[in-house]
XYZ file of C-alpha atoms in Angstrom:
787
model
C 148.398 40.328 174.959
C 146.190 42.660 177.223
C 144.115 45.301 176.068
C 144.533 47.741 178.504
C 146.966 50.918 178.161
C 149.772 50.767 181.031
C 152.303 53.276 182.031
C 155.056 53.889 179.262
C 157.052 56.516 180.376
C 156.813 59.321 182.880
C 158.214 62.578 181.440
C 159.459 65.171 184.017
C 160.941 68.510 183.179
C 158.092 70.917 183.327
C 157.891 72.784 186.923
C 154.005 73.856 186.778
C 151.006 72.455 185.289
C 151.173 70.680 181.895
C 148.217 72.327 179.751
C 148.961 71.328 176.132
C 150.560 68.324 174.223
C 150.762 67.226 170.832
C 152.113 63.670 169.810
C 152.423 63.615 165.970
C 155.078 60.749 166.049
C 156.593 58.045 167.803
C 159.697 59.686 168.197
C 158.783 63.009 169.486
C 155.990 65.090 171.235
C 155.549 68.525 172.238
C 154.120 70.118 175.310
C 153.130 73.484 176.615
C 152.768 74.606 180.470
C 152.151 77.559 182.876
C 156.108 77.484 183.671
C 156.169 79.613 180.513
C 157.840 77.062 178.715
C 157.286 74.586 175.244
C 159.240 71.843 175.382
C 159.856 69.224 172.922
C 160.429 65.584 173.563
C 162.751 63.216 171.692
C 162.894 59.183 171.727
C 166.505 58.463 172.705
C 165.762 54.562 173.491
C 162.857 52.645 172.796
C 162.757 49.847 175.239
C 161.735 51.055 177.612
C 160.954 54.292 176.030
C 163.304 57.024 177.230
C 162.709 60.888 176.032
C 165.171 63.795 176.353
C 163.568 66.992 176.449
C 164.694 70.350 175.291
C 163.196 74.401 175.576
C 161.762 75.398 172.399
C 160.211 78.119 173.119
C 160.432 80.427 176.778
C 157.740 82.903 177.106
C 157.014 85.614 179.854
C 153.816 84.241 180.978
C 151.846 80.600 181.010
C 151.011 78.866 177.788
C 147.610 77.142 177.102
C 147.294 76.351 173.483
C 149.587 74.290 171.232
C 149.677 73.282 167.609
C 151.728 71.362 165.321
C 152.178 71.145 161.286
C 154.122 68.594 159.655
C 156.790 69.088 157.461
C 156.575 71.104 154.469
C 158.215 73.632 152.106
C 158.297 76.412 154.717
C 158.718 74.203 157.796
C 161.483 71.547 156.694
C 161.059 69.874 159.953
C 157.423 71.152 160.906
C 156.665 73.897 163.307
C 154.760 74.610 166.534
C 152.629 77.527 167.408
C 152.005 78.177 171.225
C 149.840 80.870 173.128
C 148.647 82.240 176.419
C 148.517 84.839 178.967
C 151.294 87.047 176.703
C 148.326 87.123 173.997
C 150.669 86.312 171.117
C 150.827 83.502 169.012
C 154.339 82.577 168.685
C 155.227 80.005 165.630
C 158.794 78.473 165.530
C 160.552 75.983 163.356
C 160.906 72.206 165.227
C 164.936 72.047 165.790
C 165.370 75.621 165.809
C 167.794 76.849 168.973
C 165.699 77.902 172.126
C 166.749 81.167 171.950
C 166.322 81.921 168.549
C 163.814 84.361 167.554
C 160.006 82.760 166.838
C 159.474 82.441 163.043
C 156.432 84.475 163.832
C 155.004 86.791 166.482
C 151.012 87.076 165.694
C 149.787 90.025 167.678
C 145.866 90.498 167.736
C 144.276 89.007 170.897
C 143.386 91.361 173.335
C 143.230 88.217 176.264
C 144.705 85.236 177.522
C 145.070 82.607 174.476
C 143.446 79.513 175.012
C 143.652 77.177 172.189
C 145.309 76.822 168.525
C 145.159 74.431 165.522
C 147.030 74.646 162.347
C 145.008 74.106 158.856
C 145.619 71.334 157.070
C 148.191 72.763 154.324
C 149.828 74.215 157.387
C 150.008 77.845 155.813
C 147.135 79.201 158.009
C 146.809 79.178 162.432
C 143.414 79.646 164.269
C 143.502 80.796 167.529
C 140.966 81.718 170.277
C 140.791 83.589 173.303
C 139.085 84.838 176.647
C 138.531 88.051 174.550
C 135.835 85.745 172.775
C 137.726 86.228 169.244
C 138.689 83.639 166.832
C 141.261 85.131 164.150
C 142.454 82.993 160.993
C 146.028 84.004 160.465
C 148.185 83.924 157.273
C 151.391 82.341 158.838
C 153.957 83.924 156.187
C 152.688 87.433 156.142
C 151.372 87.376 159.763
C 148.040 89.257 158.740
C 144.605 87.927 160.012
C 142.904 86.628 157.088
C 139.292 86.195 158.517
C 137.635 86.286 162.090
C 135.112 84.143 163.346
C 132.596 85.946 164.841
C 129.615 85.475 167.094
C 130.928 83.945 170.159
C 129.163 85.524 173.330
C 132.097 84.466 175.613
C 135.861 83.294 175.918
C 136.601 80.580 173.630
C 138.525 77.490 174.856
C 138.497 75.098 171.741
C 138.882 75.227 168.106
C 139.034 72.225 165.531
C 140.072 72.248 161.870
C 137.832 69.384 160.812
C 139.147 69.330 157.043
C 140.950 71.811 154.452
C 137.614 74.023 154.796
C 136.041 73.927 158.062
C 136.578 74.743 161.743
C 134.974 74.059 164.786
C 134.555 76.658 167.953
C 134.093 75.684 171.333
C 132.943 78.554 173.663
C 131.681 79.068 177.227
C 128.634 80.564 175.939
C 127.726 76.629 175.765
C 127.405 76.717 172.071
C 129.832 75.069 168.967
C 129.720 76.687 165.769
C 131.050 75.827 162.479
C 132.872 78.009 160.360
C 134.542 78.113 156.883
C 138.311 78.995 157.002
C 137.479 82.555 155.583
C 135.152 83.367 158.288
C 131.545 82.564 156.955
C 129.486 81.286 160.125
C 127.819 78.233 158.826
C 126.328 76.766 162.016
C 125.540 76.667 165.729
C 124.677 73.854 167.310
C 123.239 73.612 170.919
C 123.098 70.888 173.164
C 125.581 71.606 175.754
C 124.551 72.839 179.112
C 127.550 74.500 180.379
C 130.892 75.634 178.972
C 132.058 73.414 175.973
C 135.983 73.200 175.835
C 137.382 70.614 173.599
C 136.651 68.633 170.753
C 137.920 65.340 168.521
C 137.295 64.410 165.041
C 135.524 61.071 164.579
C 136.595 58.930 161.252
C 134.280 57.931 158.850
C 132.665 54.523 159.549
C 132.842 54.757 163.313
C 130.254 52.894 165.461
C 128.893 56.095 166.492
C 128.172 57.354 162.894
C 129.139 60.647 164.016
C 131.476 62.972 162.594
C 132.949 64.928 165.768
C 132.643 64.785 169.565
C 132.658 67.545 172.010
C 132.858 68.004 175.904
C 132.960 70.380 178.640
C 132.129 71.632 181.851
C 128.804 69.320 181.672
C 131.108 66.061 182.414
C 129.460 64.744 178.884
C 131.049 63.531 176.027
C 128.522 64.452 173.032
C 128.456 63.228 169.557
C 127.181 64.959 166.511
C 127.170 64.854 162.762
C 128.250 68.402 161.044
C 124.536 69.136 160.099
C 124.104 69.292 164.262
C 122.561 65.761 164.766
C 123.275 64.410 168.420
C 124.240 60.966 167.950
C 124.707 59.976 171.364
C 126.259 60.573 174.957
C 129.141 59.183 176.564
C 128.637 59.161 181.121
C 131.164 58.348 183.402
C 132.960 61.464 184.171
C 132.442 62.667 187.485
C 133.845 66.610 186.778
C 134.662 69.047 183.826
C 136.442 67.501 180.758
C 139.099 69.048 179.650
C 140.398 67.329 176.388
C 139.439 64.530 173.634
C 141.546 62.504 171.476
C 140.985 59.630 168.989
C 142.566 56.833 168.520
C 143.770 55.119 165.121
C 141.024 52.309 165.992
C 138.655 54.599 166.726
C 138.524 54.593 170.219
C 137.658 57.934 172.074
C 140.033 59.208 175.050
C 139.240 62.043 176.916
C 140.820 63.514 180.163
C 139.110 65.130 183.071
C 139.010 67.053 186.471
C 138.141 63.816 187.943
C 141.593 62.654 188.343
C 141.053 60.172 184.943
C 141.843 59.383 181.559
C 139.015 57.266 180.242
C 139.017 55.050 176.927
C 135.672 54.827 175.182
C 134.138 52.337 172.663
C 130.766 51.182 171.225
C 129.246 53.341 173.796
C 130.657 52.207 177.100
C 134.130 53.466 179.203
C 136.181 50.084 178.656
C 139.509 51.486 180.904
C 139.801 54.555 183.506
C 143.343 55.310 184.300
C 143.494 57.063 187.277
C 146.262 59.694 187.831
C 147.813 61.151 191.215
C 146.913 64.580 190.464
C 143.774 66.679 190.424
C 143.258 68.269 186.781
C 144.026 66.152 183.631
C 144.590 69.079 181.443
C 145.156 67.380 178.083
C 145.278 64.232 176.686
C 146.607 63.294 172.814
C 147.194 60.221 170.805
C 149.716 59.444 168.783
C 148.942 58.132 165.261
C 151.457 56.005 164.453
C 151.424 53.836 167.690
C 148.189 54.200 169.141
C 149.903 55.248 172.427
C 148.274 58.026 174.476
C 150.091 60.750 176.810
C 148.569 62.967 179.454
C 149.423 66.498 181.052
C 148.327 67.189 184.661
C 148.556 69.647 187.271
C 151.415 67.792 189.210
C 153.703 69.052 186.225
C 154.185 65.486 184.862
C 153.631 64.036 181.374
C 152.622 60.289 181.185
C 152.687 58.009 178.235
C 150.747 54.852 177.759
C 150.633 52.242 175.644
C 148.812 48.564 174.884
C 152.026 47.331 173.317
C 153.810 45.189 175.825
C 157.054 46.487 173.931
C 156.783 50.185 174.937
C 155.442 49.942 178.444
C 157.665 50.297 181.277
C 159.085 47.693 183.513
C 156.816 46.234 186.179
C 158.708 48.123 189.123
C 157.907 51.288 187.206
C 154.030 50.375 186.913
C 154.105 49.264 190.627
C 155.133 52.849 191.846
C 152.499 54.512 189.543
C 150.198 52.396 191.051
C 151.174 53.003 194.492
C 151.222 56.579 194.052
C 147.993 56.282 193.053
C 147.027 54.445 195.994
C 148.549 56.787 198.208
C 146.820 59.830 197.174
C 145.034 62.022 199.286
C 141.718 62.898 198.274
C 140.240 66.228 199.614
C 136.824 65.014 201.355
C 135.297 68.320 199.088
C 136.388 66.988 195.820
C 135.344 63.510 196.802
C 131.854 64.376 197.898
C 131.805 67.034 195.115
C 131.516 69.977 197.684
C 128.858 68.147 199.855
C 129.031 66.868 203.421
C 130.571 63.945 203.215
C 128.753 61.386 205.133
C 131.293 58.657 206.506
C 128.839 56.578 208.920
C 126.892 56.049 205.678
C 129.559 54.268 203.719
C 129.951 50.364 203.538
C 132.732 48.453 205.257
C 135.646 46.713 203.529
C 133.118 43.653 202.630
C 131.625 45.776 200.114
C 134.969 45.112 197.963
C 134.265 41.463 197.593
C 130.738 41.424 197.184
C 129.379 44.579 195.234
C 129.984 44.519 191.214
C 130.484 47.848 189.345
C 127.972 48.764 186.459
C 130.536 50.586 184.392
C 134.516 51.245 184.150
C 135.759 53.707 186.375
C 132.505 54.050 188.779
C 133.333 55.220 192.252
C 133.165 53.621 195.574
C 134.049 55.176 198.657
C 134.606 52.227 202.118
C 134.834 52.853 205.725
C 138.005 50.851 206.637
C 138.207 49.213 210.099
C 140.541 52.038 211.701
C 138.006 54.723 210.555
C 139.809 55.779 207.486
C 137.694 56.000 204.093
C 139.250 54.912 200.932
C 138.453 55.817 197.236
C 138.007 52.449 194.826
C 137.115 52.727 190.969
C 135.543 49.294 189.218
C 137.702 48.074 186.689
C 136.069 46.276 183.932
C 138.853 44.502 182.162
C 139.924 42.847 185.379
C 136.489 42.610 187.341
C 137.630 44.240 190.490
C 137.688 47.316 192.618
C 141.195 49.072 192.687
C 142.269 51.386 195.447
C 142.678 55.103 193.898
C 143.459 57.254 197.349
C 142.695 57.682 201.055
C 139.790 60.426 201.575
C 141.207 63.172 203.756
C 139.967 66.672 205.522
C 141.965 69.040 202.951
C 143.408 72.531 203.459
C 140.986 75.245 203.723
C 137.874 72.579 204.398
C 137.647 73.915 207.841
C 137.116 70.161 208.989
C 139.974 70.280 211.051
C 142.896 72.747 212.750
C 145.967 73.364 210.051
C 148.837 74.823 211.734
C 151.513 77.065 210.461
C 154.804 78.628 211.750
C 153.688 77.127 215.116
C 149.779 78.165 215.378
C 146.852 76.649 214.530
C 144.235 77.975 212.155
C 140.783 77.177 210.494
C 142.378 77.832 207.064
C 145.878 77.993 205.383
C 145.508 78.952 201.911
C 147.946 78.960 198.757
C 148.117 82.457 196.913
C 149.800 82.525 193.963
C 150.765 86.111 193.530
C 153.305 85.295 190.851
C 153.666 82.393 188.283
C 156.768 80.745 188.149
C 157.385 80.976 192.011
C 156.229 79.195 194.993
C 152.613 80.007 196.507
C 152.381 82.100 199.454
C 150.930 81.123 202.519
C 147.638 82.717 203.804
C 146.433 81.432 207.247
C 143.005 82.558 208.220
C 140.915 81.831 211.189
C 137.111 82.178 211.099
C 136.800 84.130 214.110
C 138.581 87.328 212.262
C 137.820 89.695 209.528
C 138.721 88.491 206.168
C 140.151 92.142 205.707
C 142.073 92.293 208.443
C 143.565 88.894 207.370
C 144.039 90.272 203.768
C 145.504 93.340 204.895
C 148.051 91.484 207.394
C 148.902 89.183 204.467
C 149.594 91.876 201.795
C 151.931 93.911 204.759
C 153.924 90.876 205.953
C 154.488 90.138 201.797
C 155.001 93.659 201.036
C 152.784 93.351 198.320
C 150.642 96.013 196.779
C 146.949 97.260 198.317
C 145.795 97.345 194.908
C 145.368 93.428 195.805
C 143.222 94.138 198.988
C 139.390 93.982 198.073
C 140.143 90.909 196.018
C 141.879 88.855 198.559
C 139.464 89.748 201.144
C 136.681 89.016 198.868
C 138.320 85.641 197.751
C 138.713 84.634 201.388
C 135.080 85.072 202.080
C 133.843 83.207 199.352
C 136.463 80.053 199.883
C 135.638 79.783 203.465
C 132.165 79.115 202.512
C 130.478 82.398 204.313
C 131.886 81.462 207.828
C 131.114 84.421 210.409
C 132.254 85.132 213.982
C 130.826 82.665 216.306
C 130.124 79.976 213.580
C 132.391 76.579 213.408
C 133.282 75.821 209.964
C 131.164 72.695 210.198
C 127.938 74.966 210.459
C 128.826 77.032 207.433
C 126.746 76.805 204.387
C 128.226 75.066 201.237
C 129.857 77.261 198.344
C 128.268 75.996 194.886
C 131.004 77.699 192.904
C 133.832 75.885 190.930
C 137.121 77.007 189.609
C 137.291 75.925 185.825
C 141.455 75.594 186.361
C 140.476 73.143 189.071
C 142.569 75.363 191.876
C 139.447 76.055 194.062
C 141.893 76.418 197.264
C 144.556 78.583 195.651
C 143.711 82.439 194.400
C 145.550 84.269 191.320
C 144.891 87.790 191.402
C 143.016 89.631 188.712
C 141.786 85.773 187.655
C 138.563 87.048 188.891
C 136.479 89.809 190.477
C 133.242 88.124 191.210
C 133.926 87.710 194.597
C 131.441 87.276 197.958
C 130.618 90.070 200.270
C 132.969 91.973 201.409
C 130.756 93.668 204.224
C 131.837 97.246 203.539
C 130.374 99.953 201.728
C 131.657 100.455 197.928
C 130.459 103.801 197.385
C 131.627 106.154 196.675
C 135.112 104.629 194.800
C 138.270 106.506 195.493
C 141.046 105.330 193.730
C 141.787 105.379 189.977
C 142.222 102.064 187.984
C 145.058 101.390 185.420
C 145.636 98.780 182.830
C 149.162 97.458 182.707
C 149.038 94.028 180.336
C 151.378 92.413 177.933
C 154.735 91.614 177.595
C 157.216 94.697 176.714
C 159.920 92.934 174.851
C 157.371 91.218 172.742
C 155.540 94.293 171.832
C 158.813 95.989 170.926
C 160.181 93.194 168.759
C 156.706 93.098 166.939
C 156.911 97.065 166.289
C 160.601 96.312 164.781
C 159.644 93.539 162.998
C 156.565 95.649 161.284
C 158.682 98.728 160.916
C 161.102 96.275 158.818
C 158.641 94.625 156.646
C 157.032 98.442 155.513
C 160.316 99.525 155.019
C 161.181 96.593 152.584
C 157.672 97.086 150.842
C 157.441 100.915 150.462
C 160.973 102.141 150.757
C 162.530 104.168 153.433
C 159.343 106.903 153.967
C 160.602 108.844 156.483
C 156.675 109.718 157.402
C 156.616 106.006 158.614
C 159.988 104.332 159.093
C 162.075 103.963 162.186
C 165.862 104.180 161.979
C 168.409 102.219 163.858
C 168.499 105.124 166.446
C 164.669 104.691 166.934
C 165.107 100.911 167.320
C 167.672 101.074 169.932
C 165.806 103.599 171.900
C 162.712 101.446 171.820
C 164.660 98.246 172.685
C 165.892 99.996 176.105
C 162.002 101.045 176.876
C 161.786 97.099 177.418
C 163.830 97.429 180.434
C 162.440 100.829 181.815
C 158.473 99.119 181.691
C 159.660 96.050 183.012
C 161.643 97.534 186.341
C 159.313 100.871 186.690
C 155.755 99.790 185.147
C 154.295 102.223 187.144
C 156.359 104.976 185.969
C 158.529 103.912 183.069
C 160.196 107.610 182.670
C 159.841 107.420 178.619
C 162.069 109.647 176.949
C 160.972 111.942 173.719
C 162.636 109.541 171.143
C 160.627 106.732 172.415
C 157.398 108.549 172.444
C 157.514 110.078 169.272
C 158.539 106.625 167.516
C 155.848 105.173 168.957
C 153.231 108.020 167.887
C 154.537 107.737 164.397
C 153.584 103.932 164.292
C 150.383 104.188 166.179
C 149.236 107.245 163.771
C 150.926 106.601 160.690
C 151.326 103.266 159.837
C 148.479 100.816 158.057
C 145.801 100.186 160.900
C 146.198 96.518 161.365
C 150.108 97.142 162.083
C 149.629 99.638 164.694
C 148.403 97.314 167.380
C 151.805 96.561 169.335
C 152.670 100.504 169.200
C 149.240 101.550 170.658
C 149.524 98.694 173.294
C 152.729 99.917 174.403
C 152.291 103.610 174.372
C 148.832 102.834 176.595
C 151.614 101.386 179.031
C 153.768 104.701 178.853
C 150.482 106.622 179.472
C 150.731 106.308 183.502
C 154.193 108.371 183.348
C 154.322 112.300 183.982
C 156.795 112.509 181.380
C 154.527 111.020 179.020
C 151.940 113.506 179.772
C 154.099 116.405 179.681
C 155.700 115.660 176.315
C 152.925 114.527 174.595
C 151.280 117.858 175.821
C 153.814 120.064 174.343
C 152.607 120.793 171.191
C 149.079 122.065 169.961
C 147.747 118.959 170.892
C 147.022 116.536 173.888
C 147.446 112.752 173.785
C 143.684 112.907 173.331
C 143.936 115.173 170.138
C 146.541 113.128 168.723
C 144.741 109.763 169.311
C 141.423 111.447 167.551
C 143.509 112.556 164.335
C 144.992 109.058 164.120
C 141.351 107.510 163.736
C 142.184 104.878 166.218
C 139.141 105.128 168.234
C 137.279 105.016 164.976
C 134.733 102.147 164.966
C 134.846 98.776 162.113
C 138.806 98.677 161.858
C 140.471 95.945 160.558
C 140.952 95.081 163.867
C 138.779 95.893 167.111
C 142.402 96.084 169.158
C 143.272 99.282 168.244
C 140.282 100.779 169.871
C 141.255 98.561 173.150
C 144.481 99.808 173.550
C 143.888 103.317 172.667
C 141.061 103.279 175.229
C 143.566 101.514 177.952
C 145.773 104.980 177.354
C 142.610 106.782 177.965
C 142.349 105.061 181.477
C 145.967 105.098 182.716
C 146.041 109.013 182.023
C 144.387 109.008 185.577
C 147.427 107.484 187.004
C 149.152 111.104 187.474
C 147.773 114.223 188.635
C 149.450 115.907 185.092
C 147.595 113.096 183.330
C 144.326 113.865 185.335
C 144.703 117.566 184.529
C 144.819 116.372 180.810
C 141.845 113.883 181.239
C 139.525 116.684 183.077
C 140.538 119.431 180.069
C 139.733 116.603 177.406
C 136.498 115.326 179.185
C 134.154 116.332 176.079
C 136.732 114.943 173.556
C 137.780 111.665 175.183
C 133.866 110.786 175.876
C 132.915 111.729 172.152
C 136.094 109.516 170.989
C 134.446 106.369 173.399
C 130.957 106.619 172.612
C 130.077 104.979 169.719
C 131.409 101.594 171.371
C 129.193 102.172 174.584
C 126.361 101.059 172.287
C 127.868 98.501 170.727
C 131.316 97.299 172.321
C 133.362 95.102 169.467
C 134.894 92.881 172.172
C 135.016 92.175 175.807
C 138.249 93.702 176.179
C 136.515 97.039 174.605
C 133.636 96.664 177.303
C 136.307 96.347 180.342
C 137.904 99.652 178.922
C 135.141 101.562 178.572
C 134.196 100.327 181.934
C 137.578 101.256 183.517
C 137.277 104.885 181.638
C 133.862 105.660 183.031
C 134.837 104.741 186.639
C 137.934 106.841 186.144
C 136.059 109.568 185.231
C 133.417 109.400 187.784
C 136.109 109.159 190.505
C 137.592 112.438 188.946
C 134.272 113.937 189.303
C 133.383 113.252 192.980
C 136.700 114.132 194.212
C 138.074 117.837 194.433
C 138.398 117.513 190.556
C 140.473 120.341 188.435
C 137.087 121.460 186.865
C 136.055 122.364 190.688
C 132.765 124.189 190.276
C 129.832 122.053 191.374
C 127.547 122.927 188.706
C 130.322 122.309 186.252
C 130.395 118.465 187.900
C 127.333 117.572 187.905
C 126.594 118.839 184.178
C 129.723 116.727 183.169
C 128.057 113.811 185.358
C 124.821 114.003 183.664
C 126.508 113.236 180.252
C 128.922 110.564 181.746
C 125.814 109.008 183.090
C 124.218 108.811 179.906
C 127.098 107.191 178.354
C 127.412 104.744 181.344
C 123.362 103.953 181.214
C 124.221 103.142 177.476
C 126.597 100.797 177.829
C 125.207 99.036 180.565
C 121.925 98.759 178.541
C 123.911 98.112 175.449
C 122.895 94.326 173.800
C 126.345 93.310 172.727
C 127.026 89.337 173.397
C 130.612 90.873 174.594
C 128.933 93.151 177.424
C 128.610 89.716 179.924
C 131.977 90.707 182.028
C 131.428 90.360 185.910
C 134.472 92.398 186.671
C 133.397 95.176 184.231
C 129.772 95.591 185.226
C 130.915 95.744 188.770
C 133.115 98.840 187.403
C 130.349 100.645 185.370
C 127.815 100.113 188.421
C 130.786 101.306 190.629
C 130.819 104.661 188.262
C 127.252 104.896 188.252
C 126.999 105.104 192.022
C 130.007 107.164 192.526
C 128.016 109.803 190.557
C 125.107 109.537 192.773
C 127.156 110.681 195.864
C 127.623 114.147 194.009
C 124.795 115.527 196.002
C 120.730 115.286 196.755
C 119.648 117.320 193.512
C 121.676 115.328 191.363
C 120.195 111.948 192.657
C 116.734 113.557 193.057
C 116.956 114.723 188.893
C 118.690 111.151 187.890
C 116.419 108.666 189.666
C 114.007 107.913 187.382
C 116.282 107.058 184.859
C 118.841 105.337 186.718
C 116.316 103.034 188.410
C 115.109 102.003 185.027
C 118.702 101.035 184.185
C 118.752 99.407 187.291
C 115.998 96.894 186.517
C 117.510 95.995 183.281
C 120.917 95.385 184.839
C 119.130 92.828 186.600
C 118.302 91.066 184.049
C 121.773 90.483 182.825
C 123.786 87.486 183.336
C 126.332 88.751 185.691
C 123.871 90.439 187.894
C 123.617 87.648 190.324
C 127.250 87.792 191.439
C 127.809 88.939 195.094
C 129.736 92.222 194.393
C 127.469 93.394 191.791
C 124.376 92.674 193.933
C 125.673 94.710 196.673
C 126.704 97.471 194.831
C 123.286 97.478 192.888
C 121.816 97.735 196.601
C 123.948 100.532 197.434
C 123.002 102.379 194.524
C 119.106 101.750 195.419
C 120.067 102.866 198.995
C 121.471 106.142 197.345
C 118.084 106.779 195.355
C 116.174 106.640 198.492
């Protein structure tokens, strides 16, 4: 019997990228997708394998992380946990109806959740995310029992090693070991780029290692638990997203280079090419040794070494043919460098050249002038065709037709998850700003995307200028960690290229409207009932059935009119009760929903009708005190202050409470507790700078300058803080825009502030995000203001 894996089954059902898979038994597997679903796939026929799928969980945004725990007393059929863009961890019984509520919904993260793992006994869940936070949750009571701290960037992977140890993979290039109680045990250095994934290595393995790690540096690294490197596995030619271990000790990896690879004794022994760019996830079944992949073409594929579980010959032939017919963009094939077709060997090289390793690539210039790509197979000792190299969309290599006209570029723009991308045509001879405006107006999209789309066009056309051909354009070296360089998703990043227009002074106010309303309200209701059950019907903390009904009505208001949901007094009263009187760790969801309401004039009116304004209410509630059980109370409270600037009446409150609001925020400027806090502070300072630079209610020039000095000191404190959380490029850009906007108040003010600002700029120039194009540009504008 052949030792190679061959296609076993192809599972179709997801409508977007398959981001995570677990394969616990031969009869069932689970998958999570960008289509906002988690699906259960159940084996219905063994030969050839056939699977039926059901939707286990339906969210409002995409999922990234997925974990499974086997049957136990708490979960008779097992349980799955999933998390993603909604920032909640959902825990659900296996086999429960799709529309059944989750067993638990864990709220604490301030950003996209990227990874999850159950403890060995299934009583705890470990979650990591873009907010650089890693939490250990008690599944039954829904509380955070420990936080794994010290991460200086987003966390991409977590692995429970045994009943005591947890490993984390971080974008700061570090691997960290903790115990389940949160004690930091070790930091392992060695990766040269983002670390993304792990697999546990069994005892007695040929490598002598305890675990393997991989990420953006394209190398699988083998380690002991004390951090001793035991070897490296080279062969992938792009980011490695996922690792798995087979029962026999073979290591399996998946990558942005279209391949799943199997490794043994330090060598790649098989390369499985896919007709998709990104192989986001790979998992191994411990019972059978079969492997499963999830990819950017929305398809799940199972592969087996056992002929009894392999697909029929025709199905395998069609899979191989799909690979051979795959169109490979020239930029991908040449890793962003100019593709030199004339230097490639001809077809005869397929017979005369012998590959040095499995998965080695060879490009051939065919007799008809086309270029084909081939991979070397050790098992068959031959080159296998994997596709034809073409000039891809957005490459500038040839004109693209769109609606009967030719363009240099036609980009896919993802505005809303779950819907087809919109097309954005662009010619190098036109302004990126004009193209962005035309695109937004044509598709009736908000102009808040204007700068992001324009800068993204400039970035992805490799800096082409009027009169410059696409072939002459300088090469852009940046990589998209999502593996979708020719697709834009608003809000993914603000690190965009030159806009060609001045950024100072800023004139627009920022709002932060994040989170799923329904899930937030459900969490509030769940906490309320738990508190009432634990402490009786204390009216100071309890919510009535009428309160619950009012809050549920708020979901539709927020979804229908997020920019002004028109909250009622009963809704606001209930939320403020939960935000100010409940135990601190139970308040997060209530404060988050309240923050979203702050954009509404009716919210401002209702909260200002008594002796205190909302700023005074926040102060009295203590939600902005440092070192709380959760940093996210402060995150959402700061976002509430940011959102007050959305309305005229809110700006009046913000102006009148200038000193009080900054006093509440100031402790976090010197030491922000999370990237989300850092970004919320940056947004708050920018809004106040815009207010002071405009015809602010305070009016008097001297008053504005006095306030500007106070604000500038806080801005400088935030810019110069040493926190590892202060590394977000978008936030850095906002803070600098706030500083620069203040400098436009007048010559005397600039002259007085020049010395201090120059020193701050010198310090900022050493920060990680200072080399981003938009940051460099606004820093130059600030220097120009100081001259």
